[in-house]
Amino acid sequence: RVVIEASGDAEPAPVFALLTRHPYLSLRFHLDGIVAVLDAAAPPAGGAMLRQLAAADRIVLTRTDAAPGIAALHARLTSLNPGAAILADDAADAAALTGIADDVTRWLAVDAIAAHRSADAFALVRDAAFTRGALEAFLDEAATRFGDALLRVKGLVALSESPDRPALVRGLGSVFALPVILPAWPGADRRTRLAVAAT
């Protein structure tokens, strides 16, 4: 395993692009997930840290004992990123860095995302399958039209060419990783489900 630690001012999209689209690195490394660490006593107002939180699969909160509005912070983070697990630093330990790729059902919980729908996060659900060409055109159009306004897009897409094997789609800003065809659906629901966080 390789852990890349960035500062709170680092933009997540360039690192994501490097790991998922670089012709050498993408063949030798698999991006398991993104973990954001947030000082609960000094939550961010915006900028790169906000984009890190939107991109994260896991959010670890530090100094929770010094944060008076922890419930409000939880609500804000859930609104921004309903699919992320939020962990306190005293309970996170190795759980923050392990099993992220296996946590598909959490970030595909479109009902939870719909319940917390806000200006920040929403779910796209489609019953009909995409052809591979239509999926590529959809991702290109999303990147071109919405660009950096897309904080994160992640989900599974039903493909007409492989109904038993969905495509895993991940994107940050205008950068989309090449779709990965999974060996099987994680459950009985075979609809296209995309969790989107946007500004």
XYZ file of N, CA, C and O in Angstrom:
796
model
N 0.837 -1.199 0.000
C 0.000 0.000 0.000
C 0.868 1.243 0.000
O 1.917 1.282 0.619
N 0.389 2.270 -0.687
C 1.058 3.561 -0.700
C 0.049 4.587 -0.194
O -1.075 4.657 -0.687
N 0.437 5.369 0.791
C -0.406 6.435 1.309
C 0.227 7.761 0.902
O 1.401 8.008 1.184
N -0.545 8.591 0.218
C -0.079 9.913 -0.190
C -0.751 10.924 0.724
O -1.977 11.041 0.741
N 0.048 11.644 1.499
C -0.495 12.650 2.405
C -0.298 14.030 1.798
O 0.812 14.404 1.429
N -1.396 14.771 1.677
C -1.337 16.123 1.127
C -1.750 17.113 2.204
O -2.380 16.746 3.197
N -1.442 18.369 1.993
C -1.827 19.396 2.955
C -3.304 19.723 2.798
O -3.954 19.329 1.818
N -3.826 20.485 3.743
C -5.216 20.909 3.668
C -5.488 21.884 2.551
O -6.642 22.138 2.198
N -4.422 22.440 1.967
C -4.570 23.383 0.851
C -4.427 22.709 -0.506
O -4.527 23.369 -1.540
N -4.179 21.404 -0.503
C -3.939 20.692 -1.765
C -5.250 20.431 -2.497
O -6.245 20.035 -1.890
N -5.236 20.641 -3.783
C -6.399 20.326 -4.618
C -6.404 18.827 -4.887
O -5.389 18.274 -5.331
N -7.524 18.133 -4.648
C -7.532 16.677 -4.825
C -7.559 16.221 -6.277
O -7.064 15.152 -6.599
N -8.115 17.027 -7.191
C -8.297 16.575 -8.578
C -6.989 16.234 -9.291
O -6.919 15.213 -9.981
N -5.922 17.037 -9.180
C -4.685 16.669 -9.887
C -4.073 15.354 -9.399
O -3.552 14.580 -10.211
N -4.148 15.091 -8.092
C -3.628 13.817 -7.572
C -4.486 12.664 -8.081
O -3.983 11.629 -8.512
N -5.797 12.864 -8.069
C -6.734 11.870 -8.588
C -6.441 11.582 -10.058
O -6.391 10.425 -10.489
N -6.231 12.639 -10.839
C -5.945 12.469 -12.263
C -4.650 11.704 -12.476
O -4.565 10.825 -13.337
N -3.632 12.026 -11.694
C -2.350 11.359 -11.827
C -2.472 9.860 -11.577
O -1.936 9.037 -12.319
N -3.222 9.485 -10.539
C -3.324 8.072 -10.168
C -4.269 7.279 -11.064
O -4.140 6.062 -11.170
N -5.228 7.952 -11.678
C -6.227 7.209 -12.458
C -6.053 7.319 -13.967
O -6.611 6.504 -14.698
N -5.273 8.295 -14.437
C -5.157 8.481 -15.881
C -3.733 8.432 -16.412
O -3.530 8.363 -17.621
N -2.746 8.492 -15.522
C -1.358 8.437 -15.971
C -1.089 7.076 -16.615
O -1.413 6.030 -16.027
N -0.498 7.021 -17.809
C -0.341 5.745 -18.513
C 0.507 4.714 -17.772
O 0.288 3.510 -17.941
N 1.443 5.147 -16.951
C 2.280 4.202 -16.196
C 1.669 3.903 -14.831
O 1.478 2.735 -14.462
N 1.332 4.938 -14.075
C 0.854 4.743 -12.705
C -0.486 4.017 -12.650
O -0.716 3.190 -11.769
N -1.390 4.326 -13.585
C -2.720 3.714 -13.535
C -2.681 2.215 -13.805
O -3.601 1.493 -13.425
N -1.622 1.733 -14.441
C -1.487 0.296 -14.682
C -0.896 -0.426 -13.475
O -1.039 -1.641 -13.346
N -0.231 0.301 -12.606
C 0.495 -0.332 -11.497
C -0.104 -0.036 -10.135
O 0.225 -0.703 -9.163
N -0.957 0.979 -10.047
C -1.580 1.334 -8.778
C -3.082 1.462 -8.953
O -3.562 1.890 -9.999
N -3.804 1.108 -7.908
C -5.259 1.241 -7.879
C -5.606 2.212 -6.762
O -5.155 2.037 -5.624
N -6.391 3.243 -7.081
C -6.805 4.202 -6.058
C -7.880 3.562 -5.192
O -9.012 3.384 -5.622
N -7.511 3.204 -3.971
C -8.444 2.552 -3.065
C -9.452 3.545 -2.518
O -10.634 3.240 -2.405
N -9.001 4.736 -2.172
C -9.935 5.711 -1.644
C -9.244 6.974 -1.177
O -8.020 7.084 -1.183
N -10.059 7.940 -0.783
C -9.575 9.239 -0.340
C -10.055 9.462 1.084
O -11.241 9.308 1.379
N -9.127 9.835 1.968
C -9.438 10.135 3.364
C -9.126 11.601 3.606
O -8.038 12.075 3.271
N -10.074 12.330 4.169
C -9.851 13.733 4.534
C -9.843 13.838 6.050
O -10.673 13.234 6.732
N -8.901 14.615 6.574
C -8.809 14.857 8.014
C -9.211 16.307 8.258
O -8.688 17.224 7.608
N -10.150 16.507 9.187
C -10.694 17.842 9.436
C -10.612 18.187 10.912
O -11.031 17.398 11.769
N -10.083 19.351 11.204
C -10.083 19.889 12.568
C -11.503 20.328 12.879
O -11.986 21.321 12.327
N -12.177 19.600 13.761
C -13.584 19.883 14.056
C -13.764 21.243 14.717
O -14.847 21.825 14.654
N -12.719 21.745 15.361
C -12.811 23.044 16.026
C -12.626 24.206 15.065
O -12.866 25.355 15.429
N -12.207 23.922 13.839
C -11.989 24.989 12.849
C -12.441 24.513 11.483
O -11.629 24.326 10.575
N -13.751 24.273 11.301
C -14.225 23.762 10.011
C -13.987 24.760 8.886
O -13.993 25.974 9.123
N -13.766 24.270 7.677
C -13.433 25.149 6.554
C -14.649 25.891 6.017
O -15.770 25.400 6.088
N -14.401 27.063 5.476
C -15.475 27.832 4.852
C -15.586 27.517 3.367
O -16.618 27.727 2.759
N -14.513 27.023 2.779
C -14.536 26.731 1.344
C -13.152 26.377 0.867
O -12.294 25.977 1.648
N -12.915 26.533 -0.433
C -11.596 26.298 -0.993
C -11.247 24.835 -1.139
O -12.112 23.953 -1.223
N -9.932 24.566 -1.158
C -9.435 23.217 -1.418
C -9.887 22.222 -0.360
O -10.190 21.071 -0.676
N -9.943 22.652 0.906
C -10.346 21.712 1.956
C -11.780 21.247 1.753
O -12.108 20.083 1.969
N -12.642 22.150 1.310
C -14.027 21.777 1.032
C -14.076 20.749 -0.099
O -14.842 19.782 -0.032
N -13.239 20.936 -1.119
C -13.203 19.974 -2.216
C -12.632 18.633 -1.747
O -13.051 17.580 -2.215
N -11.680 18.653 -0.819
C -11.172 17.401 -0.247
C -12.282 16.662 0.494
O -12.413 15.439 0.372
N -13.088 17.389 1.262
C -14.172 16.765 2.021
C -15.224 16.173 1.080
O -15.755 15.094 1.335
N -15.514 16.870 0.001
C -16.482 16.369 -0.971
C -15.955 15.140 -1.690
O -16.720 14.242 -2.062
N -14.643 15.071 -1.885
C -14.032 13.954 -2.605
C -13.814 12.734 -1.729
O -13.630 11.631 -2.233
N -13.858 12.900 -0.415
C -13.439 11.847 0.517
C -14.403 10.670 0.586
O -15.612 10.832 0.496
N -13.827 9.490 0.762
C -14.602 8.293 1.085
C -14.773 8.177 2.600
O -15.752 7.628 3.075
N -13.770 8.649 3.333
C -13.802 8.680 4.792
C -13.381 10.066 5.247
O -12.448 10.648 4.703
N -14.063 10.583 6.270
C -13.703 11.859 6.876
C -13.373 11.600 8.338
O -14.203 11.064 9.076
N -12.154 11.948 8.748
C -11.726 11.767 10.135
C -11.728 13.137 10.810
O -11.061 14.065 10.341
N -12.471 13.251 11.899
C -12.554 14.502 12.641
C -11.574 14.475 13.808
O -11.568 13.532 14.595
N -10.758 15.523 13.914
C -9.845 15.655 15.046
C -10.364 16.749 15.974
O -11.203 17.570 15.585
N -9.856 16.761 17.197
C -10.206 17.742 18.227
C -11.716 17.881 18.418
O -12.243 18.984 18.597
N -12.413 16.762 18.382
C -13.862 16.815 18.578
C -14.229 17.283 19.980
O -15.311 17.849 20.184
N -13.334 17.077 20.956
C -13.612 17.519 22.323
C -13.579 19.043 22.441
O -14.148 19.614 23.374
N -12.957 19.717 21.478
C -12.864 21.180 21.515
C -13.857 21.842 20.564
O -13.822 23.053 20.369
N -14.743 21.050 19.968
C -15.691 21.583 18.983
C -17.081 21.669 19.599
O -17.715 20.640 19.846
N -17.590 22.885 19.832
C -18.900 23.014 20.466
C -20.065 22.618 19.559
O -21.077 22.125 20.025
N -19.931 22.800 18.262
C -21.049 22.524 17.347
C -20.850 21.262 16.546
O -21.008 21.266 15.325
N -20.504 20.154 17.211
C -20.179 18.920 16.496
C -21.386 18.369 15.733
O -21.241 17.837 14.632
N -22.587 18.502 16.295
C -23.787 18.001 15.607
C -24.033 18.786 14.319
O -24.373 18.202 13.274
N -23.844 20.100 14.377
C -24.025 20.924 13.178
C -22.963 20.601 12.132
O -23.250 20.582 10.931
N -21.745 20.325 12.588
C -20.673 19.958 11.657
C -20.982 18.632 10.975
O -20.820 18.497 9.757
N -21.459 17.656 11.741
C -21.862 16.360 11.163
C -22.937 16.569 10.097
O -22.878 15.964 9.019
N -23.921 17.407 10.410
C -25.005 17.664 9.460
C -24.469 18.308 8.181
O -24.889 17.961 7.072
N -23.549 19.256 8.325
C -22.958 19.927 7.157
C -22.172 18.949 6.298
O -22.274 18.946 5.072
N -21.379 18.087 6.943
C -20.583 17.110 6.201
C -21.474 16.086 5.507
O -21.202 15.676 4.383
N -22.543 15.680 6.177
C -23.478 14.723 5.578
C -24.193 15.334 4.390
O -24.452 14.664 3.389
N -24.497 16.626 4.483
C -25.131 17.318 3.366
C -24.182 17.409 2.172
O -24.587 17.223 1.028
N -22.923 17.674 2.462
C -21.921 17.800 1.406
C -21.562 16.452 0.791
O -21.396 16.329 -0.418
N -21.452 15.425 1.633
C -20.959 14.123 1.176
C -21.686 13.004 1.930
O -21.127 12.400 2.855
N -22.939 12.709 1.553
C -23.718 11.711 2.291
C -23.125 10.305 2.271
O -23.417 9.495 3.141
N -22.292 10.005 1.293
C -21.739 8.660 1.188
C -20.475 8.432 1.999
O -19.998 7.302 2.086
N -19.923 9.472 2.597
C -18.667 9.325 3.334
C -18.917 8.848 4.756
O -19.863 9.282 5.409
N -18.051 7.956 5.228
C -18.078 7.569 6.639
C -17.371 8.671 7.425
O -16.287 9.106 7.042
N -17.993 9.129 8.506
C -17.405 10.172 9.344
C -16.955 9.526 10.647
O -17.756 8.953 11.382
N -15.652 9.622 10.909
C -15.056 8.955 12.063
C -14.374 9.969 12.963
O -13.756 10.913 12.483
N -14.474 9.759 14.277
C -13.719 10.578 15.218
C -12.311 10.019 15.303
O -12.100 8.811 15.190
N -11.318 10.907 15.492
C -9.930 10.456 15.451
C -9.601 9.417 16.505
O -8.770 8.549 16.290
N -10.276 9.446 17.652
C -9.964 8.473 18.698
C -10.511 7.095 18.390
O -10.131 6.109 19.013
N -11.413 7.009 17.385
C -11.984 5.710 17.032
C -11.604 5.269 15.630
O -11.957 4.178 15.202
N -10.898 6.130 14.888
C -10.621 5.831 13.487
C -9.557 4.763 13.342
O -9.796 3.703 12.779
N -8.354 5.017 13.861
C -7.235 4.090 13.757
C -7.103 3.605 12.320
O -7.214 4.339 11.377
N -6.898 2.288 12.169
C -6.704 1.719 10.836
C -7.995 1.687 10.029
O -7.964 1.556 8.814
N -9.157 1.818 10.692
C -10.428 1.757 9.975
C -10.541 2.848 8.921
O -11.234 2.698 7.928
N -9.831 3.961 9.142
C -9.907 5.061 8.179
C -9.215 4.721 6.873
O -9.543 5.273 5.831
N -8.259 3.801 6.903
C -7.439 3.528 5.722
C -7.654 2.146 5.131
O -6.990 1.788 4.167
N -8.550 1.355 5.668
C -8.738 -0.004 5.168
C -10.178 -0.216 4.696
O -11.109 0.386 5.211
N -10.327 -1.080 3.733
C -11.644 -1.491 3.261
C -12.428 -0.432 2.527
O -13.632 -0.571 2.351
N -11.761 0.629 2.080
C -12.494 1.711 1.417
C -13.113 1.236 0.110
O -14.274 1.508 -0.183
N -12.350 0.488 -0.665
C -12.860 0.024 -1.958
C -14.046 -0.920 -1.800
O -14.867 -1.052 -2.702
N -14.134 -1.593 -0.651
C -15.232 -2.532 -0.413
C -16.492 -1.838 0.083
O -17.515 -2.480 0.276
N -16.433 -0.523 0.297
C -17.537 0.216 0.897
C -18.511 0.734 -0.161
O -19.053 1.821 -0.041
N -18.724 -0.061 -1.204
C -19.542 0.371 -2.338
C -20.955 0.698 -1.911
O -21.534 1.693 -2.343
N -21.541 -0.119 -1.046
C -22.937 0.099 -0.672
C -23.144 1.424 0.042
O -24.211 2.016 -0.053
N -22.117 1.921 0.740
C -22.276 3.205 1.439
C -22.452 4.346 0.443
O -23.368 5.136 0.547
N -21.541 4.441 -0.540
C -21.656 5.582 -1.438
C -22.660 5.359 -2.560
O -22.940 6.249 -3.345
N -23.257 4.162 -2.615
C -24.352 3.935 -3.560
C -25.712 4.051 -2.896
O -26.722 3.747 -3.507
N -25.736 4.463 -1.635
C -26.995 4.569 -0.895
C -27.742 5.812 -1.379
O -27.776 6.840 -0.713
N -28.357 5.703 -2.559
C -29.004 6.871 -3.150
C -30.193 7.328 -2.320
O -30.549 8.508 -2.339
N -30.816 6.417 -1.561
C -31.923 6.837 -0.697
C -31.410 7.792 0.382
O -32.049 8.792 0.703
N -30.250 7.470 0.947
C -29.656 8.352 1.960
C -29.257 9.685 1.334
O -29.429 10.743 1.937
N -28.741 9.635 0.129
C -28.350 10.870 -0.552
C -29.584 11.707 -0.853
O -29.592 12.924 -0.652
N -30.652 11.050 -1.297
C -31.887 11.775 -1.588
C -32.468 12.400 -0.321
O -32.998 13.510 -0.345
N -32.331 11.697 0.818
C -32.851 12.218 2.084
C -32.093 13.462 2.526
O -32.640 14.321 3.209
N -30.816 13.552 2.136
C -29.994 14.697 2.514
C -29.750 15.624 1.323
O -28.802 16.387 1.317
N -30.619 15.526 0.323
C -30.398 16.327 -0.890
C -30.304 17.808 -0.549
O -31.086 18.334 0.222
N -29.329 18.438 -1.128
C -29.104 19.854 -0.890
C -28.492 20.443 -2.148
O -28.407 19.778 -3.178
N -28.051 21.682 -2.032
C -27.348 22.287 -3.162
C -26.008 21.614 -3.385
O -25.416 21.728 -4.444
N -25.524 20.891 -2.368
C -24.200 20.284 -2.447
C -24.209 18.887 -3.060
O -23.284 18.515 -3.761
N -25.212 18.073 -2.749
C -25.165 16.663 -3.131
C -26.526 16.163 -3.586
O -27.563 16.551 -3.037
N -26.508 15.296 -4.592
C -27.739 14.681 -5.084
C -27.380 13.388 -5.793
O -26.209 13.088 -6.033
N -28.393 12.598 -6.106
C -28.185 11.315 -6.773
C -28.852 11.328 -8.146
O -29.928 11.897 -8.317
N -28.194 10.703 -9.116
C -28.769 10.479 -10.435
C -29.042 8.987 -10.572
O -28.141 8.172 -10.363
N -30.279 8.637 -10.910
C -30.669 7.236 -11.036
C -31.299 7.037 -12.404
O -32.120 7.848 -12.845
N -30.904 5.964 -13.079
C -31.435 5.680 -14.423
C -31.705 4.187 -14.532
O -30.844 3.365 -14.208
N -32.903 3.840 -14.986
C -33.276 2.433 -15.141
C -32.669 1.806 -16.389
O -32.228 0.665 -16.365
N -32.667 2.550 -17.488
C -32.168 2.013 -18.761
C -30.641 1.963 -18.754
O -29.973 2.834 -18.194
N -30.100 0.929 -19.387
C -28.651 0.776 -19.466
C -28.062 1.720 -20.511
O -28.726 2.108 -21.472
N -26.810 2.093 -20.311
C -26.039 2.874 -21.275
C -25.291 1.922 -22.199
O -24.882 0.838 -21.786
N -25.062 2.334 -23.439
C -24.035 1.666 -24.237
C -22.705 2.269 -23.782
O -22.668 3.349 -23.176
N -21.609 1.605 -24.089
C -20.304 2.152 -23.690
C -20.053 3.496 -24.363
O -19.503 4.409 -23.762
N -20.459 3.609 -25.618
C -20.292 4.877 -26.323
C -21.105 5.999 -25.688
O -20.630 7.128 -25.564
N -22.343 5.689 -25.293
C -23.195 6.698 -24.656
C -22.625 7.114 -23.305
O -22.692 8.287 -22.925
N -22.041 6.164 -22.563
C -21.423 6.496 -21.282
C -20.237 7.437 -21.489
O -20.097 8.440 -20.773
N -19.389 7.141 -22.470
C -18.249 8.014 -22.750
C -18.710 9.416 -23.140
O -18.146 10.414 -22.680
N -19.758 9.493 -23.956
C -20.280 10.793 -24.373
C -20.868 11.548 -23.181
O -20.682 12.766 -23.047
N -21.558 10.827 -22.293
C -22.142 11.443 -21.095
C -21.050 12.020 -20.200
O -21.153 13.156 -19.721
N -19.979 11.266 -19.952
C -18.899 11.730 -19.088
C -18.159 12.912 -19.720
O -17.800 13.871 -19.022
N -17.939 12.851 -21.027
C -17.294 13.972 -21.721
C -18.136 15.240 -21.617
O -17.619 16.331 -21.371
N -19.436 15.089 -21.801
C -20.342 16.243 -21.730
C -20.386 16.810 -20.312
O -20.369 18.032 -20.125
N -20.426 15.929 -19.301
C -20.444 16.393 -17.907
C -19.168 17.156 -17.574
O -19.210 18.218 -16.943
N -18.024 16.629 -18.012
C -16.746 17.289 -17.744
C -16.670 18.640 -18.457
O -16.206 19.632 -17.888
N -17.148 18.694 -19.696
C -17.077 19.931 -20.478
C -18.050 20.978 -19.948
O -17.701 22.150 -19.795
N -19.271 20.558 -19.673
C -20.307 21.522 -19.301
C -20.179 22.006 -17.863
O -20.390 23.176 -17.581
N -19.825 21.094 -16.937
C -19.844 21.461 -15.519
C -18.457 21.601 -14.911
O -18.283 22.281 -13.914
N -17.456 20.944 -15.478
C -16.067 21.119 -15.075
C -15.826 21.103 -13.589
O -16.244 20.194 -12.884
N -15.165 22.160 -13.101
C -14.756 22.209 -11.701
C -15.924 22.411 -10.746
O -15.738 22.339 -9.529
N -17.116 22.679 -11.253
C -18.284 22.753 -10.378
C -18.639 21.370 -9.831
O -19.326 21.255 -8.819
N -18.163 20.318 -10.506
C -18.374 18.964 -10.002
C -17.304 18.657 -8.963
O -16.142 18.472 -9.283
N -17.699 18.631 -7.703
C -16.750 18.279 -6.657
C -16.448 16.790 -6.703
O -15.325 16.364 -6.467
N -17.478 15.990 -7.000
C -17.273 14.553 -7.052
C -18.435 13.873 -7.765
O -19.586 14.266 -7.616
N -18.121 12.856 -8.555
C -19.116 11.964 -9.145
C -18.604 10.551 -8.918
O -17.448 10.245 -9.222
N -19.454 9.713 -8.346
C -19.027 8.337 -8.099
C -20.250 7.438 -8.148
O -21.304 7.782 -7.619
N -20.112 6.284 -8.793
C -21.242 5.374 -8.833
C -21.037 4.229 -9.800
O -19.958 4.039 -10.361
N -22.105 3.462 -9.972
C -22.101 2.327 -10.882
C -23.046 2.603 -12.032
O -24.133 3.154 -11.841
N -22.637 2.195 -13.225
C -23.425 2.419 -14.429
C -23.745 1.077 -15.071
O -22.849 0.241 -15.275
N -25.024 0.879 -15.384
C -25.457 -0.332 -16.089
C -25.096 -0.196 -17.564
O -25.390 0.824 -18.188
N -24.458 -1.232 -18.102
C -24.048 -1.230 -19.504
C -24.827 -2.288 -20.272
O -24.951 -3.428 -19.826
N -25.316 -1.905 -21.445
C -26.080 -2.863 -22.254
C -25.198 -3.992 -22.746
O -25.659 -5.117 -22.940
N -23.892 -3.736 -22.933
C -22.989 -4.772 -23.434
C -22.615 -5.806 -22.366
O -22.191 -6.914 -22.695
N -22.737 -5.435 -21.101
C -22.388 -6.371 -20.020
C -23.361 -6.197 -18.863
O -23.022 -5.604 -17.838
N -24.599 -6.686 -19.009
C -25.627 -6.440 -17.983
C -25.291 -6.991 -16.603
O -25.811 -6.493 -15.605
N -24.429 -7.993 -16.518
C -24.064 -8.564 -15.220
C -22.827 -7.917 -14.614
O -22.419 -8.267 -13.509
N -22.209 -6.993 -15.350
C -20.963 -6.371 -14.887
C -21.058 -4.855 -15.058
O -20.941 -4.347 -16.177
N -21.257 -4.121 -13.969
C -21.401 -2.668 -14.078
C -20.060 -1.966 -14.268
O -18.994 -2.537 -14.004
N -20.130 -0.729 -14.697
C -18.939 0.113 -14.805
C -18.867 1.006 -13.576
O -19.851 1.663 -13.210
N -17.713 1.018 -12.920
C -17.462 1.926 -11.808
C -16.980 3.247 -12.393
O -16.002 3.281 -13.147
N -17.685 4.326 -12.069
C -17.361 5.655 -12.588
C -16.955 6.541 -11.417
O -17.647 6.585 -10.397
N -15.818 7.239 -11.572
C -15.347 8.169 -10.546
C -14.811 9.419 -11.219
O -14.100 9.332 -12.221
N -15.174 10.568 -10.665
C -14.674 11.815 -11.211
C -14.548 12.886 -10.148
O -15.334 12.918 -9.192
N -13.552 13.736 -10.302
C -13.372 14.932 -9.471
C -13.190 16.103 -10.410
O -12.291 16.096 -11.264
N -14.044 17.106 -10.287
C -13.969 18.245 -11.191
C -14.172 17.786 -12.620
O -15.068 16.999 -12.912
N -13.328 18.242 -13.508
C -13.450 17.865 -14.916
C -12.666 16.603 -15.250
O -12.590 16.216 -16.411
N -12.110 15.940 -14.226
C -11.294 14.741 -14.440
C -12.100 13.495 -14.084
O -12.547 13.347 -12.945
N -12.287 12.623 -15.058
C -12.938 11.339 -14.815
C -11.924 10.225 -15.029
O -11.210 10.214 -16.037
N -11.850 9.316 -14.067
C -11.025 8.136 -14.255
C -11.637 7.288 -15.361
O -12.849 7.363 -15.626
N -10.825 6.485 -16.012
C -11.374 5.557 -16.992
C -12.317 4.596 -16.272
O -11.975 4.067 -15.207
N -13.535 4.384 -16.791
C -14.455 3.467 -16.117
C -13.853 2.073 -15.962
O -13.160 1.584 -16.857
N -14.104 1.475 -14.817
C -13.605 0.130 -14.518
C -14.793 -0.820 -14.518
O -15.795 -0.574 -13.841
N -14.706 -1.908 -15.293
C -15.776 -2.898 -15.328
C -15.578 -3.852 -14.154
O -14.561 -4.530 -14.050
N -16.556 -3.886 -13.248
C -16.473 -4.737 -12.067
C -16.900 -6.164 -12.405
O -17.645 -6.386 -13.372
N -16.473 -7.144 -11.622
C -16.845 -8.531 -11.922
C -18.323 -8.833 -11.715
O -18.854 -9.753 -12.318
N -19.007 -8.052 -10.854
C -20.422 -8.314 -10.575
C -21.026 -7.095 -9.882
O -20.310 -6.232 -9.368
N -22.350 -7.027 -9.867
C -23.055 -5.996 -9.108
C -22.928 -6.308 -7.616
O -22.919 -7.479 -7.229
N -22.878 -5.276 -6.756
C -22.747 -5.532 -5.319
C -24.047 -5.962 -4.657
O -24.052 -6.337 -3.484
N -25.164 -5.901 -5.375
C -26.458 -6.289 -4.813
C -27.466 -6.505 -5.918
O -27.125 -6.582 -7.099
N -28.730 -6.592 -5.529
C -29.785 -6.886 -6.493
C -30.156 -5.682 -7.365
O -30.695 -5.844 -8.458
N -29.893 -4.472 -6.884
C -30.240 -3.257 -7.621
C -29.258 -3.065 -8.772
O -28.065 -2.857 -8.552
N -29.768 -3.141 -9.998
C -28.904 -3.029 -11.176
C -29.150 -1.759 -11.966
O -28.855 -1.672 -13.144
N -29.688 -0.744 -11.286
C -29.866 0.538 -11.943
C -28.542 1.321 -11.929
O -27.701 1.104 -11.086
N -28.431 2.246 -12.862
C -27.332 3.204 -12.817
C -27.593 4.135 -11.643
O -28.682 4.690 -11.509
N -26.590 4.281 -10.773
C -26.713 5.159 -9.604
C -25.426 5.952 -9.465
O -24.356 5.382 -9.286
N -25.537 7.264 -9.570
C -24.390 8.145 -9.440
C -24.615 9.135 -8.302
O -25.649 9.806 -8.266
N -23.678 9.182 -7.375
C -23.711 10.175 -6.304
C -22.887 11.371 -6.751
O -21.732 11.225 -7.138
N -23.492 12.552 -6.710
C -22.864 13.764 -7.225
C -22.782 14.814 -6.132
O -23.751 15.057 -5.414
N -21.617 15.406 -5.984
C -21.441 16.569 -5.122
C -20.996 17.715 -6.016
O -20.106 17.544 -6.854
N -21.637 18.857 -5.885
C -21.342 19.970 -6.774
C -21.474 21.292 -6.045
O -22.098 21.384 -4.991
N -20.874 22.325 -6.632
C -20.998 23.673 -6.056
C -22.066 24.442 -6.801
O -22.432 24.109 -7.906
